[in-house]
């Protein structure tokens, strides 16, 4: 396929099979690695599809994540990118100041401390599944409630309150939602964040993320906007991204019985499996916009100050210049999945926790249910084509 040089593409692009990226990314990478893309909001951005370009932008201070100024670009509407003070929307040094508060609660040591809780929740859910209907929907029985329970435990909030936030986040990230509905969902999340902050205000616990942010604000280390915006971010990012990664990864493992057999025979391979699944399936096909602070160019294409670029991680991790046969699921690759978490100051805060969550969830599932199979043909699985996060809407399995 050859693209006209003047064509502006329209998001969403047709997705690949089984949670893989839009096939058009490969064409763009060869022919138009810097391509104009019109978002559902009506804003036109520059889409990058090469690993090196994406990495350069993520690490270049001339590209800003601050999207809260009047007229700032949007993917769909007034979503989480519009929340002032949120860690997503801060550049250094403000971003650095907020992140330093949270880093000890999301680093590798924190992930190790959380591993027991993740395993306990996984065991509990799978025990209930074993006594329930067979076949069953694994999203409802396992992948979604596991992410919800783990997030609630980490943030120390009630599950019923967190469940409401999950629904609002799905509305925020719907590619077909009315802009007014997106704005309303963002406002509701902000209201609930304020209520949770108020609940913790009199006795904040610095050993958990929201308490640490409250204590930092009370000590004048962060502003009110940084407190409320970052709490809103923490509330909405700990569930759907992991439901996506875990559900899509299970589909891939069940579609590749030889690889699944290899890791069952040698459980020491589970960390490598997680890395390869992270490379193969970022939890979405797009990324948050970055705005150019000055005139620059990428591969000879002028990027004017005020214009934006999007840098999909899955385009980077499928770049054949960096990953041989990127379409292949190969658990013996020596590369890792780090690029799926980004690069530069906004490298994913929860990367270590996500890795622990996925490793424990996969291993516990396939140890408890060694005969697990898809209950329908993989080609018949219903995929969520509405949301920015990629996953099967349902995952019928039997054992």
XYZ file of C-alpha atoms in Angstrom:
399
model
C 0.000 0.000 0.000
C 1.278 3.464 -0.950
C -0.002 6.595 0.761
C -0.413 9.963 -0.972
C 1.963 12.520 0.545
C -0.904 14.904 1.263
C -3.337 12.464 2.891
C -4.418 13.231 6.470
C -5.372 10.005 8.223
C -8.360 9.764 10.555
C -8.199 8.098 13.944
C -9.020 5.360 14.785
C -7.034 3.376 12.255
C -8.156 -0.204 11.522
C -6.653 -2.465 14.178
C -4.671 -5.631 13.619
C -5.805 -9.096 14.619
C -5.816 -10.348 18.199
C -4.732 -7.075 19.826
C -1.899 -6.298 17.416
C -1.271 -2.761 16.116
C -2.880 -1.232 13.041
C -1.221 -2.820 9.990
C -1.009 0.669 8.512
C 1.759 1.453 11.026
C 4.145 -0.734 8.999
C 3.324 1.184 5.820
C 3.730 4.511 7.569
C 7.038 3.454 9.085
C 8.387 2.791 5.582
C 6.747 5.606 3.626
C 5.526 8.400 5.941
C 7.094 8.024 9.397
C 5.857 11.549 10.235
C 2.233 11.610 9.118
C -0.678 13.985 9.868
C -3.477 12.348 11.849
C -6.867 13.850 12.699
C -8.214 12.872 16.109
C -11.891 12.414 17.095
C -11.654 15.829 18.798
C -11.016 17.379 15.353
C -7.414 18.263 16.257
C -4.701 17.260 13.767
C -1.441 15.943 15.177
C 1.714 14.326 13.778
C 1.835 10.528 14.122
C 5.312 8.983 14.552
C 5.916 5.283 13.870
C 9.694 4.757 14.082
C 11.438 3.699 17.274
C 14.212 6.288 17.065
C 11.875 9.218 16.389
C 9.539 8.200 19.199
C 12.415 7.844 21.659
C 13.901 11.178 20.606
C 10.636 13.034 21.218
C 10.021 11.373 24.588
C 13.439 12.490 25.809
C 13.495 15.954 24.188
C 12.569 18.842 26.538
C 11.398 20.813 23.492
C 8.282 18.631 23.533
C 5.969 19.288 26.471
C 3.301 17.214 28.191
C 1.597 20.343 29.554
C -1.803 20.290 27.823
C -3.881 22.419 30.184
C -3.588 25.774 28.443
C -6.561 27.275 26.524
C -7.026 25.601 23.155
C -4.645 22.737 23.957
C -5.036 19.641 21.760
C -7.226 16.755 22.807
C -7.565 13.174 21.669
C -11.326 13.064 22.174
C -12.459 15.769 24.587
C -11.684 17.166 28.020
C -10.170 13.934 29.337
C -7.382 13.365 31.886
C -5.032 15.427 29.708
C -7.081 18.489 30.690
C -6.648 18.120 34.470
C -4.341 20.836 35.863
C -1.537 19.601 38.098
C -1.847 15.944 37.136
C 1.520 14.240 36.875
C 0.677 13.372 33.244
C 0.466 17.086 32.464
C 3.585 18.368 34.204
C 7.059 19.030 32.855
C 10.240 19.144 34.947
C 10.902 20.541 37.475
C 7.254 20.342 38.674
C 6.937 16.810 37.355
C 10.174 15.821 39.093
C 8.972 17.194 42.423
C 5.700 15.253 42.349
C 7.287 12.078 41.035
C 9.909 12.014 43.787
C 7.091 11.749 46.325
C 5.572 8.747 44.579
C 8.668 6.886 43.360
C 9.335 4.981 46.636
C 5.770 3.651 46.537
C 5.979 2.377 42.950
C 9.583 1.234 42.548
C 10.896 -2.333 42.368
C 10.946 -2.683 46.137
C 7.318 -1.589 46.347
C 6.431 -4.134 43.664
C 8.105 -6.881 45.673
C 6.194 -5.820 48.798
C 2.929 -5.931 46.840
C 3.571 -9.363 45.351
C 2.009 -11.243 48.251
C -1.209 -9.253 48.011
C -1.393 -9.722 44.234
C -0.933 -13.484 44.641
C -3.547 -13.683 47.399
C -6.136 -11.848 45.308
C -5.332 -14.027 42.298
C -5.696 -17.223 44.358
C -9.013 -16.055 45.803
C -10.515 -15.161 42.437
C -9.380 -18.403 40.819
C -10.718 -20.472 43.701
C -14.110 -18.872 43.137
C -13.821 -19.437 39.406
C -13.085 -23.147 39.936
C -16.439 -23.611 41.688
C -18.391 -21.534 39.181
C -19.618 -22.091 35.656
C -17.389 -23.724 33.071
C -16.916 -22.140 30.543
C -16.694 -18.651 31.999
C -15.721 -15.133 30.964
C -12.193 -14.602 32.250
C -12.473 -10.802 32.052
C -15.391 -10.779 34.491
C -14.058 -13.588 36.648
C -10.394 -12.703 36.842
C -8.622 -10.007 34.857
C -10.913 -7.069 35.706
C -11.578 -7.835 39.408
C -7.910 -8.637 40.015
C -6.778 -5.235 38.744
C -9.537 -3.544 40.742
C -8.648 -5.322 43.990
C -4.921 -4.668 43.627
C -5.485 -0.974 42.864
C -7.833 -0.558 45.822
C -5.331 -2.204 48.111
C -2.468 -0.049 46.868
C -4.424 3.198 47.236
C -6.358 2.025 50.311
C -9.772 2.964 49.051
C -13.062 1.070 49.103
C -13.790 -1.146 46.106
C -17.264 0.297 45.512
C -15.827 3.801 45.179
C -13.059 2.554 42.886
C -15.560 0.676 40.721
C -17.449 3.894 39.996
C -14.200 5.547 38.954
C -13.458 2.669 36.608
C -16.698 3.321 34.746
C -15.932 7.022 34.463
C -12.467 6.261 33.078
C -13.960 4.004 30.412
C -16.149 6.945 29.415
C -13.151 9.278 29.380
C -11.233 7.022 27.024
C -14.044 6.090 24.654
C -13.125 6.959 21.077
C -16.772 7.476 20.132
C -18.100 9.265 23.203
C -19.804 12.614 22.999
C -17.407 15.346 24.115
C -19.874 16.479 26.768
C -19.898 12.950 28.215
C -16.097 12.903 28.318
C -16.058 16.232 30.158
C -18.727 15.023 32.596
C -16.744 11.864 33.366
C -13.618 13.934 34.025
C -15.567 16.186 36.380
C -16.980 13.197 38.292
C -13.508 11.722 38.708
C -12.285 15.048 40.068
C -15.181 15.167 42.534
C -14.484 11.664 43.804
C -10.766 12.438 44.065
C -11.599 15.453 46.235
C -13.799 13.286 48.462
C -11.047 10.698 48.909
C -8.510 13.424 49.712
C -10.920 14.823 52.320
C -11.299 11.376 53.886
C -7.525 11.077 54.296
C -6.865 14.709 55.222
C -6.855 14.439 59.014
C -4.510 11.448 59.177
C -2.586 10.961 55.918
C -0.429 7.854 55.726
C 2.817 8.583 53.831
C 3.232 4.834 53.262
C 0.484 4.851 50.615
C 0.337 7.043 47.491
C -2.646 9.286 48.192
C -1.627 9.766 51.812
C 1.900 10.652 50.702
C 0.542 13.305 48.330
C -1.767 14.740 50.998
C 1.115 14.927 53.487
C 3.322 16.592 50.856
C 0.683 19.238 50.182
C 0.230 19.884 53.888
C 4.000 20.408 54.071
C 3.818 22.879 51.127
C 5.871 20.549 48.918
C 3.221 20.363 46.159
C 0.356 22.661 45.168
C -3.353 22.019 45.506
C -3.597 21.438 41.744
C -0.740 18.949 41.875
C -2.417 17.100 44.739
C -5.890 16.887 43.197
C -4.700 16.353 39.632
C -2.275 13.582 40.515
C -4.766 11.798 42.770
C -7.240 11.878 39.878
C -4.556 10.311 37.687
C -3.771 7.567 40.217
C -7.436 6.697 40.552
C -8.001 6.087 36.862
C -4.797 4.484 35.620
C -4.412 1.460 37.878
C -7.126 -0.783 36.452
C -7.970 -0.566 32.742
C -4.342 -0.616 31.499
C -3.734 -3.851 33.434
C -7.043 -5.420 32.385
C -5.951 -4.729 28.828
C -2.428 -6.140 29.168
C -3.468 -9.228 31.135
C -6.488 -10.130 28.988
C -4.677 -9.634 25.693
C -1.653 -11.531 26.981
C -3.799 -14.518 27.956
C -5.267 -14.614 24.449
C -1.755 -14.614 22.979
C -0.559 -17.409 25.258
C -3.588 -19.567 24.453
C -2.989 -18.962 20.741
C 0.622 -20.147 21.070
C 0.510 -23.555 22.799
C 4.188 -24.333 22.194
C 5.318 -21.210 24.036
C 2.786 -21.825 26.800
C 4.018 -25.392 27.169
C 7.613 -24.157 27.382
C 6.903 -21.783 30.246
C 4.807 -24.383 32.070
C 7.760 -26.762 31.844
C 10.155 -24.046 33.035
C 8.422 -21.390 35.196
C 11.687 -19.429 35.306
C 10.651 -18.178 31.848
C 7.669 -16.184 33.162
C 9.591 -12.881 33.457
C 10.731 -13.262 29.829
C 7.156 -14.046 28.770
C 5.963 -10.850 30.433
C 8.630 -8.794 28.669
C 7.714 -10.227 25.273
C 3.996 -9.671 25.851
C 4.706 -6.082 26.871
C 6.633 -5.621 23.641
C 3.997 -7.319 21.505
C 0.975 -5.644 23.077
C 1.150 -2.170 24.493
C -2.191 -1.576 26.215
C -3.264 0.789 23.449
C -2.435 1.831 19.910
C -1.927 5.549 20.552
C -0.276 7.836 23.124
C -0.835 11.126 24.862
C 0.023 14.164 22.713
C 3.176 16.201 23.194
C 3.311 19.814 22.083
C 6.349 21.391 20.434
C 7.637 24.373 22.416
C 9.644 25.705 19.456
C 9.991 25.159 15.732
C 11.823 21.951 14.924
C 11.700 19.135 12.393
C 11.557 15.352 12.332
C 12.948 13.572 9.273
C 12.755 16.806 7.325
C 9.112 17.472 8.230
C 8.705 20.879 9.896
C 7.020 20.741 13.315
C 5.933 24.252 14.280
C 5.757 25.561 17.835
C 2.321 24.699 19.207
C 1.855 21.647 16.984
C 1.652 18.232 18.580
C 2.982 14.738 17.992
C 1.745 11.352 19.169
C 4.257 8.601 19.864
C 2.572 5.173 20.083
C 4.761 2.786 22.016
C 3.466 -0.199 20.066
C 4.760 1.414 16.880
C 8.206 1.613 18.493
C 8.185 -1.984 19.760
C 7.166 -3.281 16.331
C 9.940 -1.436 14.492
C 11.894 -4.134 12.579
C 15.048 -2.025 12.745
C 15.091 -2.770 16.486
C 13.113 -6.021 16.834
C 13.663 -8.812 14.332
C 10.359 -10.247 13.071
C 8.368 -8.031 15.443
C 5.089 -9.785 14.572
C 6.389 -13.036 16.096
C 5.639 -13.926 19.705
C 9.071 -15.106 20.817
C 9.598 -15.656 24.534
C 13.318 -16.259 23.968
C 14.121 -12.748 22.754
C 16.960 -11.075 24.600
C 15.308 -7.676 24.377
C 13.002 -6.432 27.100
C 9.648 -4.678 27.166
C 10.859 -1.445 28.721
C 10.065 0.730 25.720
C 6.371 -0.064 26.120
C 6.529 2.034 29.301
C 7.936 5.052 27.449
C 11.188 6.942 27.921
C 12.412 10.134 29.516
C 10.803 11.927 32.478
C 7.375 10.367 31.857
C 8.589 6.759 31.855
C 5.670 4.885 33.408
C 5.587 5.318 37.180
C 3.974 1.896 37.650
C 6.263 -0.163 35.402
C 7.625 -2.377 38.198
C 4.179 -2.958 39.676
C 2.740 -3.765 36.252
C 5.461 -6.351 35.634
C 4.833 -7.980 39.017
C 1.079 -7.947 38.493
C 1.312 -9.610 35.086
C 3.907 -12.199 36.072
C 1.968 -13.313 39.139
C -1.402 -13.222 37.386
C -0.227 -15.292 34.395
C 1.662 -17.864 36.437
C -1.121 -18.299 39.009
C -3.774 -18.711 36.311
C -1.941 -21.293 34.221
C -0.719 -23.211 37.280
C -4.231 -23.432 38.721
C -5.822 -24.252 35.342
C -3.219 -26.168 33.296
C -5.861 -27.296 30.764
C -7.249 -23.800 30.161
C -8.398 -23.240 26.562
C -10.393 -20.657 24.650
C -14.067 -21.619 24.614
C -14.532 -20.081 21.166
C -12.317 -19.680 18.134
C -9.757 -16.893 18.680
C -10.941 -15.197 15.498
C -14.433 -14.909 17.015
C -13.373 -13.075 20.170
C -15.120 -9.703 20.513
C -12.583 -6.877 20.760
C -13.255 -3.452 22.224
C -13.054 -1.157 19.206
C -14.492 1.823 21.077
C -11.900 2.404 23.783
C -8.330 3.725 23.626
C -7.276 0.646 25.639
C -7.016 -2.555 23.607
C -8.556 -5.739 24.971
C -11.170 -8.391 24.319
C -14.601 -7.337 25.589
C -15.076 -10.888 26.819
C -12.707 -13.830 27.121
C -14.667 -17.119 27.203
C -12.479 -19.958 28.503
C -12.968 -23.555 29.565
C -10.850 -26.081 31.442
